[in-house]
Amino acid sequence: MSEKTLVEAINECFHVELERDDSVMVMGEDVGRAGGVFRATAGLRDRFGPDRCVDTPLAEAGILGSAIGLCMAGWRPVCEMQYDAFSYPCLDQLITHVGRYRWRTGGAMEFPLTIRMPYGGGVRAPELHDDSPETYYVHTPGVKVAIPSTPADAKGLLAAAIREPDPVVILEPKLHYRTMRGEVPDGEHVTPLGKARVAREGSDVTLVAYGSMVPLSEQAADELAGEASVEVLDLRSLKPLDEDALLASAAKTGRVVIVQEAPRVAGFGAEIAAILAEKAILDLRSPVLRVTGYDVPYPYWQIEDAYMPSVERVTDAVRKLLRF
Amino acid sequence: MAELTYLQAISDGLRGEMRRDKRVFVIGEDVGVYGGAFKVTLGFQEEFGPWRVLDAPLAETAIVAGCTGAAIMGMRPVAEMQFADFISCGWDHLVTVAAKQFYRAGTPVPIVVRLPSGGGFSGGPFHSQNPESSFAHIPGIKIACPATPEDAKGLLISAIEDPNPVLYFEHKHLYRRIKAEVPEERYATPFGKARVHREGDDITLVTWGAMVYTSEEAAAQLDDDGVSVEILDLRTIVPWDREAVLESAKKTSKVMVLHEDTRTGGFGAEIAATIAEEAFEHLDAPVKRLAAPDTPVPFSPPLEKAFIPQVDDVVAGLRELAEY
């Protein structure tokens, strides 16, 4: 174990996985010589050569399209989309091709492809550098989606994605790349997809969150200390979803608040609430609440704090449920 | 009143708007000389000339982008994607530019994109989807999904009048199968107002598009059990008529949401989540979602039948709710 920032944990994962398996390679804008805009791929080009750490043109559809072909040729490419909203030019490749080839080839071909992207706001960035696009990927059949909230999971989930036979999208909370430090297992470390993590145990209310909303939910739980015992469930992977952990926590507390940074309507929080409304209705003691971003394009940085779910909005929702 | 097919009603509405307003023009693949893949714009080029009925290259990004520019310059473009599935190629432009333009610069983007959607004819994975849910999560876009010839005309007119980008999903399976009286005069069907397709007291079935007819057949079978089913046709999913759904849910206390799009992250989740939040204490049963499974749309006829919700599936779900 050693203490690392979230982005250092990702970088270490790459060094371990590229060393372990010759077919793993990295491609993206500035990932090679520059080591990535966030330094996630630092040192890979020097260590593994320019054929396994490829600087690409600014052409996201081209990156993903090439990666599909590389999979067919036996590689395990890891594509970096420099920012969340830069992934939209490659959405056609993702929806129309990546998610479907296993079916189209009758299961004969595997597409062990990983797409990483820094996501989310709170970093005073300009537009198109702040989106939380997870819901689009979750709604795309054939694609798995994971979002780490700790350095250890950032390493472990990326390793799991690289080893998966199917395409996986990993969204990394860029706000916490360097602001969060934590103990990370050395060497090979894999966090299986589809297993949620109880970030904090509690018995009165469950906060369901993922990515950057996990530390925020933990702060809200601190704030409510003495008032309510709050459980924080970190989903880690949105697809496959750990439905058992979700339903178990809902059964225990009977009250659920879902915290999501993305806009509200048809976001992933709706899927969680819908599952609870269908499968946990007899366990629930109160309505399922969602604390989310608003239904607007991500705002300019001067007003982004008003957009982002805050500790106060989460504690308000919890208190509302306790009074119900 | 004249009896028109669903397809004729779309054509009629579009022709009327082009005659009335010189700013309205049509662009798409094969919409001109050929009259459209489904013949919605048959005869349009003869009547309005090649400059108002433009045959575009097979380049969906260029079609959406061209429309955005034309709309900013004061025109009212109506684009056709030959199949709704092809809109994934125009995703980036639609999301990054068209949907955000008003927020960024205050300039309205009054474009309509017509999207022939839906399966049921062995069109395979690229010609059968109902991708409306993915777009519902994008702030800045409105979405219409007419089920009847009367609404097909009225919602298209509202879409053309609307200052925002509107995605207009027309269900291919209804084109020539559904025929009904359509007023000859011009009328606009407002967005965000659901239609009670059938009144009932015991279960509310919320749906849209072609699933309205599947619901109708299922509800007729439930009559024999002495269970009365209310069918709400949402007509538009952004904005959607929350009040009508919540009111009906409060009346019947049992709700099923049905859609042809895939389940996880589908728009049904938003409806179920809203009910779980705002009508919780009125519910006598879990909120049931019935949707396509999370796979691409299969080509094989028996598999496609297993994929698209069928009358029997709806009947089984409704009976489960009735007995709960």
XYZ file of C-alpha atoms in Angstrom:
648
model
C 0.000 0.000 0.000
C 1.124 3.519 -0.617
C -0.589 6.885 -0.520
C -1.400 8.334 -3.923
C -3.560 10.950 -5.560
C -6.381 9.696 -7.783
C -4.502 10.499 -10.990
C -1.297 8.893 -9.692
C -3.298 5.725 -9.013
C -4.509 5.712 -12.630
C -0.987 6.235 -13.908
C 0.275 3.372 -11.778
C -2.488 1.123 -13.108
C -1.316 1.817 -16.661
C 2.283 0.968 -15.811
C 1.197 -2.311 -14.218
C -1.251 -3.335 -16.954
C 0.974 -2.450 -19.920
C 3.810 -4.398 -18.278
C 1.550 -7.367 -17.558
C -0.021 -7.694 -21.012
C 1.705 -6.825 -24.312
C -1.611 -6.326 -26.084
C -2.651 -3.401 -23.864
C -2.042 -0.016 -25.478
C -3.030 3.589 -24.890
C -4.182 6.141 -27.445
C -5.527 9.679 -27.319
C -4.825 13.369 -27.697
C -1.515 14.309 -26.023
C -1.246 11.025 -24.136
C 2.259 10.304 -25.432
C 4.899 13.029 -25.436
C 2.938 15.253 -23.072
C 1.863 12.357 -20.825
C -1.796 13.440 -20.955
C -3.296 16.811 -20.030
C -3.792 15.514 -16.506
C -0.592 13.395 -16.574
C -2.553 10.146 -16.345
C -0.336 8.536 -18.982
C 2.996 10.062 -17.888
C 6.044 7.921 -18.599
C 4.217 5.338 -20.736
C 5.666 6.412 -24.075
C 9.230 6.353 -22.752
C 8.753 2.975 -21.122
C 6.619 1.123 -23.689
C 7.380 2.996 -26.914
C 5.309 5.099 -29.322
C 3.450 2.068 -30.715
C 1.865 1.308 -27.372
C 1.263 4.889 -26.303
C -0.028 6.668 -29.381
C -0.540 10.412 -29.813
C -3.585 10.838 -32.050
C -5.009 13.784 -33.995
C -7.844 15.777 -32.429
C -10.442 13.419 -33.864
C -12.438 11.482 -31.300
C -14.426 9.479 -33.855
C -11.087 8.530 -35.403
C -9.661 7.438 -32.042
C -12.588 5.182 -31.279
C -12.967 3.956 -34.848
C -9.282 2.950 -34.927
C -9.624 1.280 -31.550
C -12.446 -0.923 -32.870
C -10.168 -2.088 -35.667
C -7.303 -2.633 -33.218
C -9.553 -4.863 -31.113
C -10.277 -6.949 -34.200
C -6.522 -7.270 -34.678
C -6.025 -8.559 -31.134
C -5.145 -5.414 -29.192
C -6.702 -4.129 -25.981
C -6.776 -0.384 -26.595
C -7.440 2.166 -23.870
C -8.696 5.402 -25.444
C -8.534 8.714 -23.655
C -11.135 11.349 -24.432
C -9.441 14.491 -23.213
C -12.660 15.794 -21.615
C -16.210 14.516 -21.087
C -17.934 16.604 -23.758
C -15.191 15.776 -26.284
C -16.639 12.283 -26.362
C -19.726 13.444 -28.286
C -18.020 13.377 -31.687
C -17.395 9.659 -31.128
C -20.859 8.800 -29.907
C -21.888 7.347 -33.228
C -18.941 4.951 -33.132
C -19.877 3.993 -29.591
C -23.624 3.524 -30.113
C -23.595 2.167 -33.626
C -20.464 0.033 -33.587
C -18.709 -0.522 -30.257
C -21.768 -1.684 -28.359
C -23.027 -3.929 -31.141
C -20.183 -5.881 -32.654
C -20.356 -8.745 -30.188
C -24.003 -9.286 -31.222
C -23.395 -8.643 -34.892
C -20.645 -11.247 -35.019
C -22.833 -13.739 -33.157
C -20.457 -13.593 -30.215
C -17.493 -14.594 -32.393
C -15.546 -11.393 -31.743
C -14.698 -9.622 -28.513
C -14.139 -5.922 -28.148
C -11.905 -5.447 -25.099
C -11.939 -1.695 -25.401
C -11.667 0.861 -22.608
C -12.690 4.497 -22.993
C -11.512 6.824 -20.243
C -12.660 10.357 -19.771
C -12.204 12.960 -17.051
C -15.725 14.118 -16.213
C -17.620 16.620 -14.125
C -17.436 20.190 -12.928
C -16.250 22.183 -9.976
C -12.893 23.004 -11.539
C -13.707 26.450 -12.987
C -13.267 25.179 -16.533
C -14.861 26.645 -19.678
C -17.846 25.043 -21.414
C -17.523 21.509 -22.826
C -15.094 20.639 -20.039
C -17.620 19.960 -17.264
C -20.238 17.486 -18.444
C -21.449 14.352 -16.689
C -22.454 12.210 -19.660
C -22.707 8.801 -17.951
C -26.390 8.315 -18.716
C -25.882 8.211 -22.487
C -23.395 5.379 -22.108
C -25.497 3.481 -19.602
C -28.415 3.607 -22.049
C -26.232 2.148 -24.826
C -26.628 -1.643 -24.928
C -23.332 -3.536 -24.985
C -21.291 -0.965 -23.082
C -20.348 -1.138 -19.390
C -19.856 1.977 -17.292
C -17.797 2.540 -14.131
C -17.006 5.666 -12.099
C -14.443 5.552 -9.288
C -14.593 7.826 -6.261
C -11.317 6.901 -4.532
C -7.696 6.472 -5.685
C -7.798 2.720 -4.931
C -10.949 2.241 -7.024
C -9.576 4.453 -9.804
C -6.741 1.958 -10.141
C -8.837 -1.149 -9.552
C -11.760 -0.294 -11.839
C -9.442 0.728 -14.684
C -7.605 -2.600 -14.370
C -10.946 -4.434 -14.403
C -12.011 -2.486 -17.513
C -8.764 -3.304 -19.323
C -9.192 -7.001 -18.546
C -12.885 -7.086 -19.559
C -13.762 -8.747 -22.864
C -16.388 -6.020 -23.523
C -16.225 -2.263 -24.011
C -16.115 -0.277 -20.780
C -16.456 3.475 -20.333
C -14.670 4.844 -17.262
C -15.510 8.336 -16.100
C -12.922 9.816 -13.738
C -13.870 12.693 -11.419
C -11.384 15.320 -12.560
C -12.189 17.492 -9.546
C -10.505 14.866 -7.377
C -7.542 13.989 -9.611
C -5.172 15.854 -7.311
C -7.356 16.972 -4.423
C -7.920 13.446 -3.160
C -5.285 11.163 -1.712
C -5.714 7.635 -0.430
C -4.063 4.304 0.186
C -3.660 2.318 -3.038
C -2.590 -1.346 -3.174
C 0.757 -1.780 -4.952
C 1.174 -3.966 -8.030
C -1.802 -5.667 -9.650
C -5.088 -4.477 -8.178
C -8.498 -5.223 -9.691
C -11.844 -3.960 -8.398
C -14.567 -6.099 -9.982
C -17.267 -4.324 -11.997
C -20.769 -4.596 -10.576
C -19.841 -4.451 -6.884
C -20.911 -1.397 -4.921
C -19.005 -0.193 -1.866
C -20.531 0.885 1.421
C -18.502 4.050 1.909
C -20.112 4.585 5.285
C -22.496 2.473 7.304
C -25.719 3.897 8.678
C -29.249 2.888 9.572
C -31.672 5.808 9.017
C -31.125 7.024 5.458
C -29.169 5.786 2.425
C -27.361 8.243 0.169
C -26.732 6.603 -3.206
C -23.925 8.258 -5.155
C -21.034 7.684 -7.520
C -17.886 9.537 -8.541
C -17.465 13.043 -7.187
C -20.807 12.893 -5.387
C -19.492 10.251 -2.968
C -17.178 12.564 -0.984
C -19.938 15.192 -1.050
C -22.397 12.662 0.381
C -19.879 11.760 3.080
C -19.618 15.428 4.014
C -23.413 15.566 4.225
C -23.353 12.496 6.455
C -20.833 14.253 8.738
C -23.064 17.293 8.840
C -25.989 15.123 9.956
C -24.015 13.368 12.707
C -26.081 13.261 15.884
C -29.263 13.846 13.884
C -29.358 10.759 11.703
C -27.273 7.721 10.973
C -26.517 8.001 7.268
C -25.331 5.201 5.010
C -23.391 6.202 1.887
C -23.468 3.675 -0.935
C -20.849 4.226 -3.640
C -22.159 2.430 -6.752
C -18.708 2.286 -8.420
C -20.135 0.689 -11.535
C -23.399 1.873 -13.086
C -23.591 -0.986 -15.549
C -23.534 -3.712 -14.407
C -25.293 -2.271 -11.373
C -25.059 -3.878 -7.937
C -28.807 -4.085 -7.494
C -28.462 -6.403 -4.501
C -26.430 -3.853 -2.558
C -28.870 -1.090 -3.500
C -31.934 -3.071 -2.434
C -30.233 -4.311 0.748
C -29.394 -0.792 1.848
C -32.903 0.466 0.979
C -34.369 -2.419 2.972
C -32.180 -1.530 5.945
C -32.853 2.215 6.083
C -36.206 2.570 4.270
C -35.220 6.026 3.073
C -33.168 6.838 -0.008
C -31.709 10.020 -1.491
C -29.882 9.736 -4.814
C -27.154 12.287 -5.461
C -26.156 12.937 -9.061
C -24.172 15.760 -10.662
C -25.709 15.381 -14.149
C -28.912 17.212 -15.100
C -32.005 15.755 -13.515
C -34.391 14.619 -16.257
C -33.721 11.083 -17.468
C -30.404 10.965 -15.602
C -29.028 7.793 -14.049
C -30.627 8.725 -10.723
C -34.003 8.147 -12.371
C -32.993 4.582 -13.152
C -32.057 4.007 -9.483
C -35.323 5.536 -8.271
C -37.300 3.481 -10.794
C -35.639 0.254 -9.603
C -36.506 1.148 -6.009
C -40.107 2.015 -6.952
C -40.439 -1.360 -8.623
C -38.496 -3.660 -6.309
C -38.303 -2.020 -2.882
C -41.712 -0.416 -2.560
C -42.622 -2.416 0.546
C -39.338 -1.504 2.270
C -39.607 2.214 1.663
C -40.868 4.442 4.440
C -40.759 7.622 2.383
C -40.529 8.879 -1.197
C -37.249 8.435 -3.069
C -35.626 11.840 -3.527
C -33.099 12.924 -6.138
C -30.599 15.735 -5.607
C -29.163 16.562 -9.024
C -27.785 19.215 -11.319
C -30.359 21.303 -13.160
C -31.751 20.832 -16.660
C -29.509 23.396 -18.321
C -26.234 23.130 -20.213
C -23.408 23.097 -17.661
C -23.090 26.755 -16.636
C -20.097 29.054 -16.880
C -17.752 28.831 -13.943
C -18.917 32.037 -12.282
C -22.228 30.373 -11.418
C -21.279 26.710 -11.355
C -21.509 26.474 -7.577
C -25.230 27.193 -7.878
C -25.563 24.281 -10.299
C -23.603 21.640 -8.417
C -25.408 19.607 -5.778
C -24.243 20.985 -2.428
C -23.935 19.515 1.052
C -26.835 21.747 2.036
C -29.122 20.423 -0.716
C -28.309 16.864 0.340
C -28.908 17.506 4.051
C -32.177 19.299 3.203
C -33.358 16.244 1.291
C -32.387 13.910 4.135
C -34.203 16.072 6.706
C -37.281 16.130 4.478
C -37.326 12.324 4.476
C -36.789 12.112 8.237
C -39.833 14.338 8.736
C -42.020 12.419 6.268
C -62.385 16.329 -41.751
C -60.682 13.864 -44.025
C -59.518 10.374 -43.245
C -55.726 10.280 -43.483
C -53.035 7.783 -42.673
C -50.448 8.778 -40.054
C -47.983 9.319 -42.912
C -50.401 11.461 -44.926
C -51.072 13.560 -41.835
C -47.341 14.310 -41.431
C -47.118 15.171 -45.110
C -50.221 17.313 -44.925
C -48.953 19.250 -41.899
C -45.562 19.844 -43.474
C -47.001 20.917 -46.842
C -49.370 23.336 -45.130
C -46.540 24.989 -43.195
C -44.424 25.322 -46.337
C -47.304 26.991 -48.173
C -47.980 29.321 -45.260
C -44.432 30.292 -44.311
C -41.636 30.830 -46.826
C -39.018 30.348 -44.108
C -39.911 26.682 -43.795
C -37.807 24.347 -45.933
C -37.006 20.651 -46.034
C -33.588 18.978 -46.193
C -32.510 15.360 -46.017
C -31.288 12.289 -47.824
C -33.539 11.542 -50.834
C -36.287 13.921 -49.700
C -36.346 15.747 -53.050
C -36.350 13.902 -56.366
C -37.263 10.605 -54.705
C -39.853 12.067 -52.309
C -38.261 10.579 -49.187
C -37.498 6.988 -48.238
C -41.050 6.688 -46.901
C -42.592 9.185 -49.368
C -43.460 11.799 -46.747
C -42.235 14.565 -49.068
C -43.555 13.073 -52.304
C -44.406 15.876 -54.750
C -42.798 18.544 -52.545
C -39.959 19.346 -54.922
C -42.392 19.827 -57.812
C -44.489 22.224 -55.734
C -41.801 24.142 -53.827
C -38.740 23.774 -56.046
C -35.284 22.335 -55.374
C -34.203 25.234 -53.108
C -36.902 24.509 -50.544
C -36.699 20.731 -50.821
C -33.010 19.962 -50.648
C -31.459 16.584 -51.347
C -28.534 16.308 -48.930
C -25.445 14.114 -49.082
C -25.358 11.108 -46.733
C -23.916 13.254 -43.962
C -26.155 13.671 -40.941
C -23.771 16.018 -39.140
C -23.842 18.321 -42.152
C -27.636 18.188 -42.300
C -28.047 19.122 -38.616
C -25.265 21.711 -38.842
C -26.702 23.257 -42.021
C -30.092 23.502 -40.363
C -28.598 25.142 -37.282
C -26.934 27.815 -39.396
C -30.054 28.392 -41.464
C -32.165 28.667 -38.305
C -29.800 31.225 -36.792
C -30.175 33.223 -40.023
C -33.967 33.239 -39.618
C -35.123 30.162 -41.521
C -37.290 27.318 -40.192
C -35.606 24.139 -41.424
C -37.226 20.718 -41.174
C -34.592 18.002 -41.560
C -35.283 14.370 -42.204
C -33.013 11.636 -40.907
C -33.745 8.751 -43.213
C -33.977 6.535 -40.126
C -33.982 7.771 -36.534
C -30.941 5.562 -35.862
C -28.810 7.745 -38.153
C -29.098 10.700 -35.783
C -26.190 9.248 -33.785
C -23.940 10.615 -36.556
C -25.296 14.110 -35.862
C -25.104 13.761 -32.066
C -22.185 16.089 -31.436
C -23.605 18.920 -33.462
C -27.072 18.520 -32.026
C -25.858 18.409 -28.415
C -22.866 20.697 -28.504
C -24.184 23.387 -30.815
C -27.923 23.265 -31.522
C -29.069 22.435 -27.984
C -26.711 24.902 -26.287
C -26.849 27.846 -28.678
C -29.701 29.660 -26.970
C -28.034 29.240 -23.581
C -24.668 30.410 -24.907
C -25.659 33.286 -27.125
C -29.385 33.904 -26.751
C -30.013 32.995 -30.388
C -32.958 30.650 -30.924
C -32.430 27.554 -33.064
C -35.893 26.691 -34.448
C -35.053 23.439 -36.192
C -37.152 20.310 -36.479
C -35.523 16.946 -37.080
C -37.979 14.318 -38.286
C -36.975 10.837 -37.172
C -38.683 7.726 -38.579
C -38.282 5.368 -35.640
C -39.314 2.016 -34.290
C -39.158 -1.620 -35.220
C -41.487 -4.428 -36.082
C -40.410 -5.101 -39.659
C -37.061 -6.886 -39.258
C -35.054 -3.795 -40.027
C -32.180 -4.976 -37.840
C -30.049 -2.967 -35.404
C -29.562 0.162 -37.545
C -33.086 0.766 -38.816
C -35.364 -0.050 -35.897
C -34.453 1.957 -32.814
C -36.430 4.329 -30.644
C -33.594 6.472 -29.364
C -35.743 9.176 -27.750
C -34.552 8.540 -24.188
C -30.933 9.460 -24.857
C -31.995 12.876 -26.071
C -34.380 13.452 -23.167
C -31.331 13.907 -20.924
C -29.976 16.756 -23.069
C -31.056 20.178 -21.836
C -32.235 22.402 -24.686
C -34.015 19.880 -26.904
C -37.740 19.115 -27.081
C -39.081 15.719 -28.092
C -42.407 14.769 -29.683
C -43.633 11.208 -30.280
C -47.097 11.336 -31.900
C -49.316 8.259 -31.871
C -52.339 9.370 -33.926
C -52.734 11.029 -37.343
C -54.362 14.053 -35.713
C -51.439 14.507 -33.328
C -48.909 13.787 -36.070
C -50.112 16.884 -37.898
C -50.720 19.076 -34.853
C -47.435 18.261 -33.115
C -45.447 18.812 -36.315
C -46.967 22.269 -36.638
C -46.111 23.034 -32.985
C -42.598 21.728 -33.567
C -42.086 24.041 -36.545
C -43.450 27.003 -34.554
C -41.238 26.238 -31.536
C -38.115 28.411 -31.122
C -36.084 25.420 -29.872
C -34.598 22.382 -31.591
C -37.295 19.710 -31.693
C -36.823 16.024 -32.362
C -39.989 14.675 -33.940
C -40.143 10.868 -33.701
C -42.593 9.416 -36.220
C -43.176 5.711 -35.793
C -42.644 3.757 -39.004
C -44.990 0.986 -37.950
C -47.857 3.501 -37.825
C -47.155 5.189 -41.185
C -49.705 3.274 -43.234
C -51.354 1.097 -40.600
C -53.098 3.863 -38.695
C -55.830 5.886 -40.388
C -58.155 8.419 -38.759
C -60.026 11.679 -39.190
C -57.721 14.694 -39.320
C -59.032 18.287 -39.334
C -58.338 19.993 -42.648
C -57.667 23.403 -41.132
C -54.381 24.380 -39.493
C -54.061 23.584 -35.786
C -51.198 23.246 -33.352
C -51.220 20.524 -30.695
C -49.474 21.932 -27.628
C -46.345 20.260 -26.247
C -46.474 18.905 -22.706
C -50.165 17.953 -22.723
C -50.889 14.252 -22.472
C -53.947 12.708 -24.092
C -56.220 10.259 -22.301
C -56.390 7.557 -24.927
C -58.775 5.524 -22.811
C -60.308 6.223 -19.429
C -60.058 3.758 -16.573
C -60.058 3.494 -12.789
C -57.877 0.582 -11.721
C -54.462 0.903 -13.401
C -52.719 3.754 -15.224
C -50.664 2.802 -18.267
C -48.307 5.575 -19.377
C -46.894 5.280 -22.874
C -46.359 6.995 -26.243
C -45.892 6.268 -29.948
C -46.792 2.855 -31.331
C -47.051 1.367 -27.830
C -50.370 3.221 -27.459
C -51.950 0.620 -29.741
C -50.263 -2.303 -27.990
C -51.652 -0.870 -24.745
C -55.119 -0.554 -26.232
C -55.256 -4.224 -27.189
C -53.930 -5.260 -23.780
C -56.415 -3.037 -21.950
C -59.288 -4.595 -23.913
C -58.229 -8.015 -22.610
C -58.152 -6.713 -19.036
C -61.763 -5.558 -19.465
C -62.703 -9.227 -19.545
C -61.109 -9.610 -16.087
C -63.162 -6.686 -14.845
C -60.066 -4.451 -14.567
C -60.331 -0.994 -16.070
C -57.122 0.437 -17.472
C -56.498 4.112 -18.154
C -54.100 4.768 -21.033
C -52.204 8.041 -21.073
C -50.501 8.931 -24.347
C -47.756 11.418 -23.384
C -47.522 12.828 -26.950
C -44.300 14.680 -26.011
C -41.657 13.430 -23.586
C -39.789 16.743 -23.322
C -41.668 18.518 -21.905
C -43.818 15.747 -20.423
C -47.137 16.133 -18.696
C -46.182 15.360 -15.089
C -49.453 16.705 -13.752
C -51.579 14.383 -15.885
C -49.467 11.354 -14.942
C -49.454 12.185 -11.216
C -53.176 12.886 -11.228
C -53.949 9.589 -12.915
C -51.531 7.755 -10.581
C -53.333 9.254 -7.588
C -56.668 8.140 -9.026
C -55.740 4.524 -9.804
C -52.820 3.977 -7.337
C -51.208 1.509 -9.733
C -48.969 2.491 -12.623
C -47.260 0.762 -15.501
C -44.877 2.615 -17.804
C -44.397 1.086 -21.239
C -41.907 1.988 -23.961
C -40.238 0.472 -26.983
C -36.799 1.942 -26.232
C -34.423 -0.176 -24.143
C -34.996 -0.358 -20.409
C -31.910 0.840 -18.513
C -31.745 4.611 -18.523
C -34.893 4.746 -20.655
C -37.388 7.576 -20.236
C -39.683 5.230 -18.319
C -37.209 5.529 -15.443
C -37.812 9.289 -15.229
C -41.569 8.732 -15.050
C -41.254 5.997 -12.418
C -38.795 8.131 -10.419
C -41.156 11.104 -10.476
C -44.039 8.941 -9.263
C -41.827 7.461 -6.511
C -41.005 10.972 -5.401
C -44.316 12.772 -5.753
C -47.094 10.201 -5.538
C -45.445 7.782 -3.104
C -48.216 7.736 -0.524
C -50.864 7.099 -3.170
C -49.274 3.926 -4.527
C -50.838 0.538 -3.830
C -48.303 -1.410 -5.887
C -44.781 -1.144 -7.300
C -44.398 1.097 -10.345
C -43.913 -1.360 -13.155
C -41.716 -0.662 -16.162
C -42.075 -2.648 -19.337
C -39.521 -1.920 -22.067
C -37.225 -3.582 -24.562
C -34.265 -5.469 -23.053
C -30.788 -3.879 -23.079
C -29.590 -5.258 -26.399
C -29.398 -3.965 -29.953
C -32.634 -4.483 -31.926
C -32.428 -8.007 -33.378
C -32.942 -8.706 -37.060
C -34.489 -12.172 -36.798
C -38.313 -11.940 -36.732
C -38.843 -14.201 -33.676
C -36.063 -12.418 -31.771
C -37.448 -9.018 -32.701
C -40.822 -10.120 -31.423
C -39.184 -11.123 -28.155
C -37.435 -7.728 -28.022
C -40.354 -5.353 -28.670
C -42.975 -5.438 -25.895
C -45.981 -7.413 -27.177
C -49.653 -7.360 -26.185
C -49.198 -10.540 -24.127
C -46.321 -9.002 -22.157
C -48.443 -5.962 -21.346
C -51.413 -8.136 -20.371
C -49.207 -10.197 -18.038
C -47.771 -7.051 -16.432
C -51.196 -5.484 -15.997
C -52.581 -8.677 -14.432
C -49.674 -8.739 -11.984
C -50.501 -5.178 -10.971
C -54.225 -5.909 -10.767
C -53.601 -8.817 -8.417
C -51.070 -7.007 -6.254
